[in-house]
mmCIF file of C-alpha atoms in Angstrom:
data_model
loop_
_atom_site.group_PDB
_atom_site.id
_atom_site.type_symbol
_atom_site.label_atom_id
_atom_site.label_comp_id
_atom_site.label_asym_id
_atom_site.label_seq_id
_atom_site.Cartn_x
_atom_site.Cartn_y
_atom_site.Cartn_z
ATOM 1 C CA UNK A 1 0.000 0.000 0.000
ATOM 2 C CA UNK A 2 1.659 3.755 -1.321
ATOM 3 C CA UNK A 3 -0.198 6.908 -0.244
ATOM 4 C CA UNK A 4 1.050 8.032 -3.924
ATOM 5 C CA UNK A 5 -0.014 7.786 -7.348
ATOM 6 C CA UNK A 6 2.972 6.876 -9.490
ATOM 7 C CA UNK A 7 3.432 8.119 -13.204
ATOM 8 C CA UNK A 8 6.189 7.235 -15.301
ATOM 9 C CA UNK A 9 7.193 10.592 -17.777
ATOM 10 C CA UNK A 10 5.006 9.288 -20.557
ATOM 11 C CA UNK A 11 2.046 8.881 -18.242
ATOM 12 C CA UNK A 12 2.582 12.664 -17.093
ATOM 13 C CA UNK A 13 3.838 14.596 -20.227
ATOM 14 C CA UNK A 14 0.008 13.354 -21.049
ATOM 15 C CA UNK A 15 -1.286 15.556 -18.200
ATOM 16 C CA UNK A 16 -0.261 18.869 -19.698
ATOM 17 C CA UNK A 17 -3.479 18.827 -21.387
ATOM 18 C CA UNK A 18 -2.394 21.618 -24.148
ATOM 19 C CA UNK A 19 -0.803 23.772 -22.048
ATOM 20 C CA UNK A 20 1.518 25.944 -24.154
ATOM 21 C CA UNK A 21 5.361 26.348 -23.222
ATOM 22 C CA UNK A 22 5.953 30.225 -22.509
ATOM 23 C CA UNK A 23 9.597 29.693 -22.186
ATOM 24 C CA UNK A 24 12.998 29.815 -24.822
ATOM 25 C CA UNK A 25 15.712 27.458 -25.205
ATOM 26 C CA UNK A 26 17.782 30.748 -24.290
ATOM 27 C CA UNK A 27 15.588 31.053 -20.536
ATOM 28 C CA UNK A 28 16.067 27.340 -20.120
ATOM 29 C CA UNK A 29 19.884 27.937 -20.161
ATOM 30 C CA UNK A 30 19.530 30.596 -17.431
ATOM 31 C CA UNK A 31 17.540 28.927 -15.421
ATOM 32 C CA UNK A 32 19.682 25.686 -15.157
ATOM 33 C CA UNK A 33 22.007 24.994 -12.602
ATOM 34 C CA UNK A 34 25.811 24.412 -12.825
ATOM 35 C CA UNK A 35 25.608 20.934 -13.638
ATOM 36 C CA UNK A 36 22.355 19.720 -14.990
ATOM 37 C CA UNK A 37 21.263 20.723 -18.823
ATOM 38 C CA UNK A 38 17.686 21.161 -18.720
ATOM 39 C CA UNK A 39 16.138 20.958 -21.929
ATOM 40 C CA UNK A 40 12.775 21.659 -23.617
ATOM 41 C CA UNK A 41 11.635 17.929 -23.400
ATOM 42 C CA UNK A 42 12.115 18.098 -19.878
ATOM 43 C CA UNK A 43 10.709 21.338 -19.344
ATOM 44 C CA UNK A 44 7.681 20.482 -21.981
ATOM 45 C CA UNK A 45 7.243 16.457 -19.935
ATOM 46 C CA UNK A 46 7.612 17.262 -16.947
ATOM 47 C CA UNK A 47 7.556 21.214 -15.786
ATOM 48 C CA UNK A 48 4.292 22.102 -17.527
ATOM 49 C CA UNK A 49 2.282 19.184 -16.035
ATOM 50 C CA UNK A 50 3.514 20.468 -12.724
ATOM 51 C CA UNK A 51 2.635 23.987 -13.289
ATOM 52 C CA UNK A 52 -0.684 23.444 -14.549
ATOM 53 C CA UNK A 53 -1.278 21.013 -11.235
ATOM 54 C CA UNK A 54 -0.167 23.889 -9.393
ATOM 55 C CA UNK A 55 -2.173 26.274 -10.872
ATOM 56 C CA UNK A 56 -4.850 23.841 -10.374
ATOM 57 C CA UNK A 57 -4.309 24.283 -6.365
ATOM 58 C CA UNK A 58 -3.994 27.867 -6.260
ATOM 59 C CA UNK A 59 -7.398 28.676 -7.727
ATOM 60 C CA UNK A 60 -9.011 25.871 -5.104
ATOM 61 C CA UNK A 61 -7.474 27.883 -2.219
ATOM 62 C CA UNK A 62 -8.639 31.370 -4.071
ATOM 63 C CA UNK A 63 -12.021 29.554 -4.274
ATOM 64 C CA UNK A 64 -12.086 28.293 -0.811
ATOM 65 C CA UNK A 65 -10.757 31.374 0.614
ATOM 66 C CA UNK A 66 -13.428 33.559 -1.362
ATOM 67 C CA UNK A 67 -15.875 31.544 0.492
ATOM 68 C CA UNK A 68 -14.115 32.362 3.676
ATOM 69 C CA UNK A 69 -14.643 35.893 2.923
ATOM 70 C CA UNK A 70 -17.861 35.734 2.101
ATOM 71 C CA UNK A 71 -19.038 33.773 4.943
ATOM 72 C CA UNK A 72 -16.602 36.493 7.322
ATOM 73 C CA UNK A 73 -18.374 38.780 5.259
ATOM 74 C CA UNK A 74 -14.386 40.442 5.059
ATOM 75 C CA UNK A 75 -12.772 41.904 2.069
ATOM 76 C CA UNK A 76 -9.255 40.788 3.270
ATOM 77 C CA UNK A 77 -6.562 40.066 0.254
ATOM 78 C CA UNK A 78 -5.856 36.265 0.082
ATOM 79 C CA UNK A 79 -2.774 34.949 1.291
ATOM 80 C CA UNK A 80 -0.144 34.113 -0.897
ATOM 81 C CA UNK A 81 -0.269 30.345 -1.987
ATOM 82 C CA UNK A 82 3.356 28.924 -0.725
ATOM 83 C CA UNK A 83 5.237 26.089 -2.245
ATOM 84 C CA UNK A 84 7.975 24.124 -0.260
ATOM 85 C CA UNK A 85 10.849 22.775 -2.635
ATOM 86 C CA UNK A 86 13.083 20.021 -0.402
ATOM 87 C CA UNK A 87 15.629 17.830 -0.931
ATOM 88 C CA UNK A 88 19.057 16.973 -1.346
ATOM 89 C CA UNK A 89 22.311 19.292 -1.609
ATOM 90 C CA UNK A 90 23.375 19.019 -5.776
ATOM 91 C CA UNK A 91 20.430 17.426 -6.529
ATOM 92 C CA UNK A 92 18.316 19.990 -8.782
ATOM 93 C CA UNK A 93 16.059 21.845 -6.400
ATOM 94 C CA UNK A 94 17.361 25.295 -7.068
ATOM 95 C CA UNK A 95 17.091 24.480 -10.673
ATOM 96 C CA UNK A 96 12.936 23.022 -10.062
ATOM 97 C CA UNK A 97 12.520 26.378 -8.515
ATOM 98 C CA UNK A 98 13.490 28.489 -10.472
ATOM 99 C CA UNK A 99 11.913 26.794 -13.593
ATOM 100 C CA UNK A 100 8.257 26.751 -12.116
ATOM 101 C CA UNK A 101 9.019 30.639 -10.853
ATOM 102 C CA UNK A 102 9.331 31.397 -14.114
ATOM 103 C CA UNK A 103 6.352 28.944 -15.564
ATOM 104 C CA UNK A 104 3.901 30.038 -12.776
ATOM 105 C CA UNK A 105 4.424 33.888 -13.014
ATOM 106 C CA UNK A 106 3.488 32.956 -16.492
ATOM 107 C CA UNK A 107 -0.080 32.480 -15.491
ATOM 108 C CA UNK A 108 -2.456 35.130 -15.707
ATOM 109 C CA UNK A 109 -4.413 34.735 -12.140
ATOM 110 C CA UNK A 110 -1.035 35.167 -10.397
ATOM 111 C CA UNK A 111 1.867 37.152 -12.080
ATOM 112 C CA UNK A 112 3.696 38.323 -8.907
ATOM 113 C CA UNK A 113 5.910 35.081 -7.791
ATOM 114 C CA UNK A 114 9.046 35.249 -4.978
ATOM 115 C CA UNK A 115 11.185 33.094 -4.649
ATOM 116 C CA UNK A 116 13.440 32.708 -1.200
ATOM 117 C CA UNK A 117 15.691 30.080 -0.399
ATOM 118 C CA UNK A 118 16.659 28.724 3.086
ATOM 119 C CA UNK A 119 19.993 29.381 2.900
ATOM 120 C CA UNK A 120 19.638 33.387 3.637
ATOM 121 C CA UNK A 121 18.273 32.026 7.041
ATOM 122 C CA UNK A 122 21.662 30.085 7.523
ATOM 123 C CA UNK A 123 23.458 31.927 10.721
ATOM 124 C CA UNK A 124 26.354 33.867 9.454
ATOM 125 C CA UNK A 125 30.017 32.298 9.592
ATOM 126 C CA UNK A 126 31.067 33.818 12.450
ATOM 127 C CA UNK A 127 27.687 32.552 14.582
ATOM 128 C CA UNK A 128 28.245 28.857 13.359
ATOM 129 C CA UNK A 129 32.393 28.986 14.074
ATOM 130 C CA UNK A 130 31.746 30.778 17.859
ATOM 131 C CA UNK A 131 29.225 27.769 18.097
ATOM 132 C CA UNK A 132 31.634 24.698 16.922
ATOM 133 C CA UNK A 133 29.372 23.609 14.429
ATOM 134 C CA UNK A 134 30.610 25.144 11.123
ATOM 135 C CA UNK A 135 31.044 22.012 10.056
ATOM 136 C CA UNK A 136 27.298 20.955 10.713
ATOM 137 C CA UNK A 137 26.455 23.924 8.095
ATOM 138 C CA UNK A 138 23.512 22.725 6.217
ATOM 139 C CA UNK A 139 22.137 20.704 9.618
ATOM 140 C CA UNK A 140 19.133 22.022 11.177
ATOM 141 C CA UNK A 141 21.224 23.872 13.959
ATOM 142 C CA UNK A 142 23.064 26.090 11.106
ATOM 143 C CA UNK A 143 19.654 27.605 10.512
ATOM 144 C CA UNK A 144 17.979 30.816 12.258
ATOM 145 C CA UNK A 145 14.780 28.887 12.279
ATOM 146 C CA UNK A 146 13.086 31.536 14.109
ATOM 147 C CA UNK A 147 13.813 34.086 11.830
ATOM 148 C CA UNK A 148 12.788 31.839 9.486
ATOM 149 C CA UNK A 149 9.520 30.709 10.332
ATOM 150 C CA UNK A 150 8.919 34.134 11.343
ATOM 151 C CA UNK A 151 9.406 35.455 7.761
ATOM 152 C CA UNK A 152 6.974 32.507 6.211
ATOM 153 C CA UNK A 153 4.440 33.455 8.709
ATOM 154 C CA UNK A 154 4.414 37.327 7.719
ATOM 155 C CA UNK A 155 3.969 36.580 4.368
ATOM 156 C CA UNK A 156 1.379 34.041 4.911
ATOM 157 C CA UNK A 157 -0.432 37.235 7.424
ATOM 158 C CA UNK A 158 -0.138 39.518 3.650
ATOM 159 C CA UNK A 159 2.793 41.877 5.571
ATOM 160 C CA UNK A 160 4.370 44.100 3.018
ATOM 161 C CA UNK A 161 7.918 44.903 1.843
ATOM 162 C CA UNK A 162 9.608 42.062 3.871
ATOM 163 C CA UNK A 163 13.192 41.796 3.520
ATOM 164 C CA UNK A 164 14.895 38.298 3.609
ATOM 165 C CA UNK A 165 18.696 37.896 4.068
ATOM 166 C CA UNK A 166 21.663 37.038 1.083
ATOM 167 C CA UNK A 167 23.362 33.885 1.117
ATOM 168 C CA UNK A 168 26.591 34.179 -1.153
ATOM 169 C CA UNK A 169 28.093 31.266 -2.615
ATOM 170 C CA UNK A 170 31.237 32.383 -2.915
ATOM 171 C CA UNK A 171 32.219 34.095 0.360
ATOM 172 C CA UNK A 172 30.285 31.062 2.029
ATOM 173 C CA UNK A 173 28.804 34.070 4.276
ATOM 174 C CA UNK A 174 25.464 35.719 4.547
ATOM 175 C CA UNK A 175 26.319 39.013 3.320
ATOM 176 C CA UNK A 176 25.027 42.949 4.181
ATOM 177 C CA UNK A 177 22.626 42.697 0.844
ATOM 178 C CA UNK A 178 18.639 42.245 1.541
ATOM 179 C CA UNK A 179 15.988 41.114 -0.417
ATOM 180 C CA UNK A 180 12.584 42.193 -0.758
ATOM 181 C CA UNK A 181 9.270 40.467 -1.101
ATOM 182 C CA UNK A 182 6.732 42.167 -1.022
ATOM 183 C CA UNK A 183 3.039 40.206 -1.006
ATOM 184 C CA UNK A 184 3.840 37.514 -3.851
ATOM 185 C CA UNK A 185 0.606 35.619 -5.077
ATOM 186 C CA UNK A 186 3.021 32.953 -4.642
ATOM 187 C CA UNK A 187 6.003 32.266 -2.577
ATOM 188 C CA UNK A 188 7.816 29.356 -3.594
ATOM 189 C CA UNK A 189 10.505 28.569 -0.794
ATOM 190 C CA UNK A 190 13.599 26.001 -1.379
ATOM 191 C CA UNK A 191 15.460 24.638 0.945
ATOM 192 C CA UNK A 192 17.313 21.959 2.641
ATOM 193 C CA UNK A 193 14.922 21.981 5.738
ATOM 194 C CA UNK A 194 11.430 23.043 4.423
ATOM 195 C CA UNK A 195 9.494 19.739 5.348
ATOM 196 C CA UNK A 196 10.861 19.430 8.549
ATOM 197 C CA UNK A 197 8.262 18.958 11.353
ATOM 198 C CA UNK A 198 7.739 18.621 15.040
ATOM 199 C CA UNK A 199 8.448 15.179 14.054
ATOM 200 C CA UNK A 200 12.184 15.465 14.186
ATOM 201 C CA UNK A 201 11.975 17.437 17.077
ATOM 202 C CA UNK A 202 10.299 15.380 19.965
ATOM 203 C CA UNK A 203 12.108 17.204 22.178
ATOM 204 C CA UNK A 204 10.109 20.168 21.613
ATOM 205 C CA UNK A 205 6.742 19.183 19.935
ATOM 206 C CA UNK A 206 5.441 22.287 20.259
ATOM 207 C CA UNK A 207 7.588 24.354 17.825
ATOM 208 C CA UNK A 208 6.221 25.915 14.771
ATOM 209 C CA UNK A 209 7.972 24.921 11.257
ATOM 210 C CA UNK A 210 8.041 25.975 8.107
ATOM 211 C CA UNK A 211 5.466 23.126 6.513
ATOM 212 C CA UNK A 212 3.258 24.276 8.757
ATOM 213 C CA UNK A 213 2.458 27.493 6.080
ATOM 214 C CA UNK A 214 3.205 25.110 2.974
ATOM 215 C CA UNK A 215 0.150 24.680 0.795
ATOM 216 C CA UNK A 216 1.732 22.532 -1.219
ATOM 217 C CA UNK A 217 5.282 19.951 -1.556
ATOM 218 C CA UNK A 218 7.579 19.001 -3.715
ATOM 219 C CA UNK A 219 10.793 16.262 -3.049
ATOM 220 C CA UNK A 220 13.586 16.651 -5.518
ATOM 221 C CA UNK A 221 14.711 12.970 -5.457
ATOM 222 C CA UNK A 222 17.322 10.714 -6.127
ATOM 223 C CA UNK A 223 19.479 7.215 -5.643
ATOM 224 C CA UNK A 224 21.897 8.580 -2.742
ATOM 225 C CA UNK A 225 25.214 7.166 -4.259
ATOM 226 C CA UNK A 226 24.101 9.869 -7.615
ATOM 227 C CA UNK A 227 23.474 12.546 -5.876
ATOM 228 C CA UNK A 228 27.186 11.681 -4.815
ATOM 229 C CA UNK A 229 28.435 11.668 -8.073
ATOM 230 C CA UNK A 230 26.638 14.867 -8.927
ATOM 231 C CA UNK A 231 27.705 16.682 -6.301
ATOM 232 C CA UNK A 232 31.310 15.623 -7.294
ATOM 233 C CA UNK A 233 31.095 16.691 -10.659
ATOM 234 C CA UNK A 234 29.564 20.161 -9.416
ATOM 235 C CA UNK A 235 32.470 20.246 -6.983
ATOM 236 C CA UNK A 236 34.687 19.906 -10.253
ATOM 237 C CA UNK A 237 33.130 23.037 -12.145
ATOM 238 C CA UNK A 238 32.810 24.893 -8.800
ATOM 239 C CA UNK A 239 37.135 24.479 -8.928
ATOM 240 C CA UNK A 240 37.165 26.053 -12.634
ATOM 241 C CA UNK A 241 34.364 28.563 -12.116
ATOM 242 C CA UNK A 242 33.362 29.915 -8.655
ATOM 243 C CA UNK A 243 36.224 28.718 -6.641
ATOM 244 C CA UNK A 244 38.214 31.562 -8.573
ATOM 245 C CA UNK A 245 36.363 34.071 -7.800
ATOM 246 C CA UNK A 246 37.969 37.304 -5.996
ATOM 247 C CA UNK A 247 37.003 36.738 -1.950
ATOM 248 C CA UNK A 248 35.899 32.604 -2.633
ATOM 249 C CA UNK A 249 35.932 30.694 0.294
ATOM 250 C CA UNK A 250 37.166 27.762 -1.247
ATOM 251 C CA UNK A 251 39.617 29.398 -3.404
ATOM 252 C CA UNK A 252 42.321 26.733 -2.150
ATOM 253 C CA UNK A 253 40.270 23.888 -3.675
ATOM 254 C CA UNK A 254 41.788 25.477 -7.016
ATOM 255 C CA UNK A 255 45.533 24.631 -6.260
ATOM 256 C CA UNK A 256 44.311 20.160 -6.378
ATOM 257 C CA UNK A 257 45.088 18.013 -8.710
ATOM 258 C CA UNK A 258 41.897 16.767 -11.016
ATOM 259 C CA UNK A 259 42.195 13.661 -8.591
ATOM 260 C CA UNK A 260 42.910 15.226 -4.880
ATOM 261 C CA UNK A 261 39.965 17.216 -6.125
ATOM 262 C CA UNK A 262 37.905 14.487 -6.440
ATOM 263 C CA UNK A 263 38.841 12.423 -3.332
ATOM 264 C CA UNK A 264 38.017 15.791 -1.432
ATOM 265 C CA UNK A 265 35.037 16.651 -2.373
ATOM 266 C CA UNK A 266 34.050 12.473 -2.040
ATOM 267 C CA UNK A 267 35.155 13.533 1.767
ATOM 268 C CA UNK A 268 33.105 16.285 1.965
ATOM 269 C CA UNK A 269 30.041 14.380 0.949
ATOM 270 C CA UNK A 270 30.874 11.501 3.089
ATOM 271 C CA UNK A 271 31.395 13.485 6.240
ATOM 272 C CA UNK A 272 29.068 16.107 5.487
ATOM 273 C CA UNK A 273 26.267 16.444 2.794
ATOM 274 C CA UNK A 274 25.737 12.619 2.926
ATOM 275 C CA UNK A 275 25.192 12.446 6.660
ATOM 276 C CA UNK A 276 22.824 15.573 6.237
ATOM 277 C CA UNK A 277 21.088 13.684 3.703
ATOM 278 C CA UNK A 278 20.535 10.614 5.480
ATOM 279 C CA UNK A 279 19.454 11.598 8.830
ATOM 280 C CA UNK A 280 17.729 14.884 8.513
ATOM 281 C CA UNK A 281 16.710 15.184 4.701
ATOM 282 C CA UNK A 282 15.507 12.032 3.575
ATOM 283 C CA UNK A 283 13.064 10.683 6.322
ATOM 284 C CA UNK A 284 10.930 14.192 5.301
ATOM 285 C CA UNK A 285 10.678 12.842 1.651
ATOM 286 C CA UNK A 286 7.357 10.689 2.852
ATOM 287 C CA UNK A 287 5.927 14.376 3.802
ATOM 288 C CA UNK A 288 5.880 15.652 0.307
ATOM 289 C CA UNK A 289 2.987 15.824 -1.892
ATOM 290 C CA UNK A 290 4.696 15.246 -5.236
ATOM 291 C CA UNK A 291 8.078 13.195 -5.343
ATOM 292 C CA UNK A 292 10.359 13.726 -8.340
ATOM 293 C CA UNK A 293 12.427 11.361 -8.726
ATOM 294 C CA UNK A 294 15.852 11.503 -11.127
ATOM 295 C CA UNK A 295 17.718 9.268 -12.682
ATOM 296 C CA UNK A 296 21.463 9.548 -13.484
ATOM 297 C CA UNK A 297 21.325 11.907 -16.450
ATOM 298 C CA UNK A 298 19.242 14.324 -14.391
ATOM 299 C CA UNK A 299 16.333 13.746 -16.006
ATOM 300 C CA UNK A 300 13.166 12.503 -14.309
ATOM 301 C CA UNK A 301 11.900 9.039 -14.114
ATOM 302 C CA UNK A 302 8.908 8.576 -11.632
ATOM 303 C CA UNK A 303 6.651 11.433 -10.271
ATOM 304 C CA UNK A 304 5.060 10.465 -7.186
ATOM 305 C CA UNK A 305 1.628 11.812 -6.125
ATOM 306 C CA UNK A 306 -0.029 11.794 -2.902
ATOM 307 C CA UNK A 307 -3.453 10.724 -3.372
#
């Protein structure tokens, strides 16, 4: 017995039902991340199914929540319809959210969609070393989960003009830049953490989480020993790309060998990322309501969805 509905990409490019694709070969390439090549097929299969379910939810909630008003006899706005993005570190979630951003402010009942990721919620470098625990960045205790869930539950309240903290990539830092977003019709939010629940914390039940605002789920999935080998190979065009940038972190990674390289970022994973993955990541995948999962040319296989 599956709580899900399982569709192979055949099954589910059948579900776009006409939907036409608004985007270029030319956005495709922007929106793809540093190691996957998203093309049209994919985009066309799998993307625009997904965007027309979604847009499929978001009138529902309108509807139900214009019989709210009605009933309230209110003329408050509607709250933005949020999206949770989870999974994996290298596995394509960045890449999944950023493609249905740009799909679903396509749409002509909601044009204004944000897009925040979990990583401007990280604590900044010097918080995590005073703590001990930069190497547990990415783990739930890296994260400024009350800032957090305090910034989900403003938007979900309609707040205006909320600013979200920078992450930066290369300076492995939050930095001094801010980001606005100001009452999206949708927020889609991607992160590491975003399906977490009181679940992993029985210590303290009573904490609010981020999927407590989520309307709706998604699981960027994978085989765990792939995501390995992507993050490797990402690790190997970080070294000839963003590791050289002026102020990188991890501008030392650039005087390996191809090889030591290889074997370091392998350690990395193994000692980091993978642990991440296993203890804290993965047991939320069960949570989500759509499961996409990838095979080993990045392209998906089997979409998952809860009945």
């Amino acid at each position: 017995m599956t709580p899900y509905l399982s569709f192979n990409r055949q099954q589910w490019a059948e579900l776009r039902n006409s939907v036409p694709m608004t985007l270029s070969e030319a956005d495709l390439k922007e929106l793809q991340g540093v190691n996957e090549n998203l093309t049209m097929e994919e985009s066309v299969e799998i993307y625009l199914p997904l965007a027309r379910l979604l847009n499929l939810y978001i009138a529902a909630r309108k509807n139900r929540n214009s019989v709210l008003q009605n009933f309230l006899g209110a003329t408050n706005a509607a709250p933005p319809f949020i999206i949770g993005i989870a999974g994996s570190v290298a596995v394509g979630k960045s890449t999944t959210a950023r493609l249905l951003q740009a799909l679903l402010s396509r749409w002509q009942d909601h044009p204004k969609v944000a897009l925040v990721t979990t990583d401007g919620f990280l604590y900044p470098k010097k918080v995590l070393d005073e703590r001990g625990i930069m190497h547990r960045k990415g783990f739930p205790e890296s994260y400024d989960i009350k800032r957090l869930v305090e910034f989900v539950s403003d938007i979900k309240a309609g707040k205006p003009t909320l600013q979200v903290p920078v992450y930066s990539h290369i300076t492995y830092d939050i930095t001094d830049e801010l980001k606005t977003v100001d009452r999206p019709d949708v927020l889609i939010i991607e992160g590491l953490n975003v399906l977490q629940s009181g679940m992993d914390y029985p210590h303290d039940p009573h904490r609010v989480f981020v999927s407590d605002f989520l309307d709706f789920t998604i699981y960027v999935d994978a085989e765990t020993d792939v995501i390995e080998n992507w993050y490797v190979e990402r690790f190997l065009k970080f070294r000839q790309g963003a590791f050289t940038e002026p102020g990188s972190y991890f501008s030392h990674y650039t005087q390996l060998s191809e090889q030591e390289a290889v074997d370091k970022a392998r350690a990395i994973w193994r000692s980091i990322n993978g642990i991440n993955l296993e203890e804290n990541i993965l047991p939320t995948k069960g949570r989500a309501q759509l499961v996409l999962k990838k095979g080993s040319h990045h392209l998906v296989e089997e979409i998952l969805l809860r009945k």
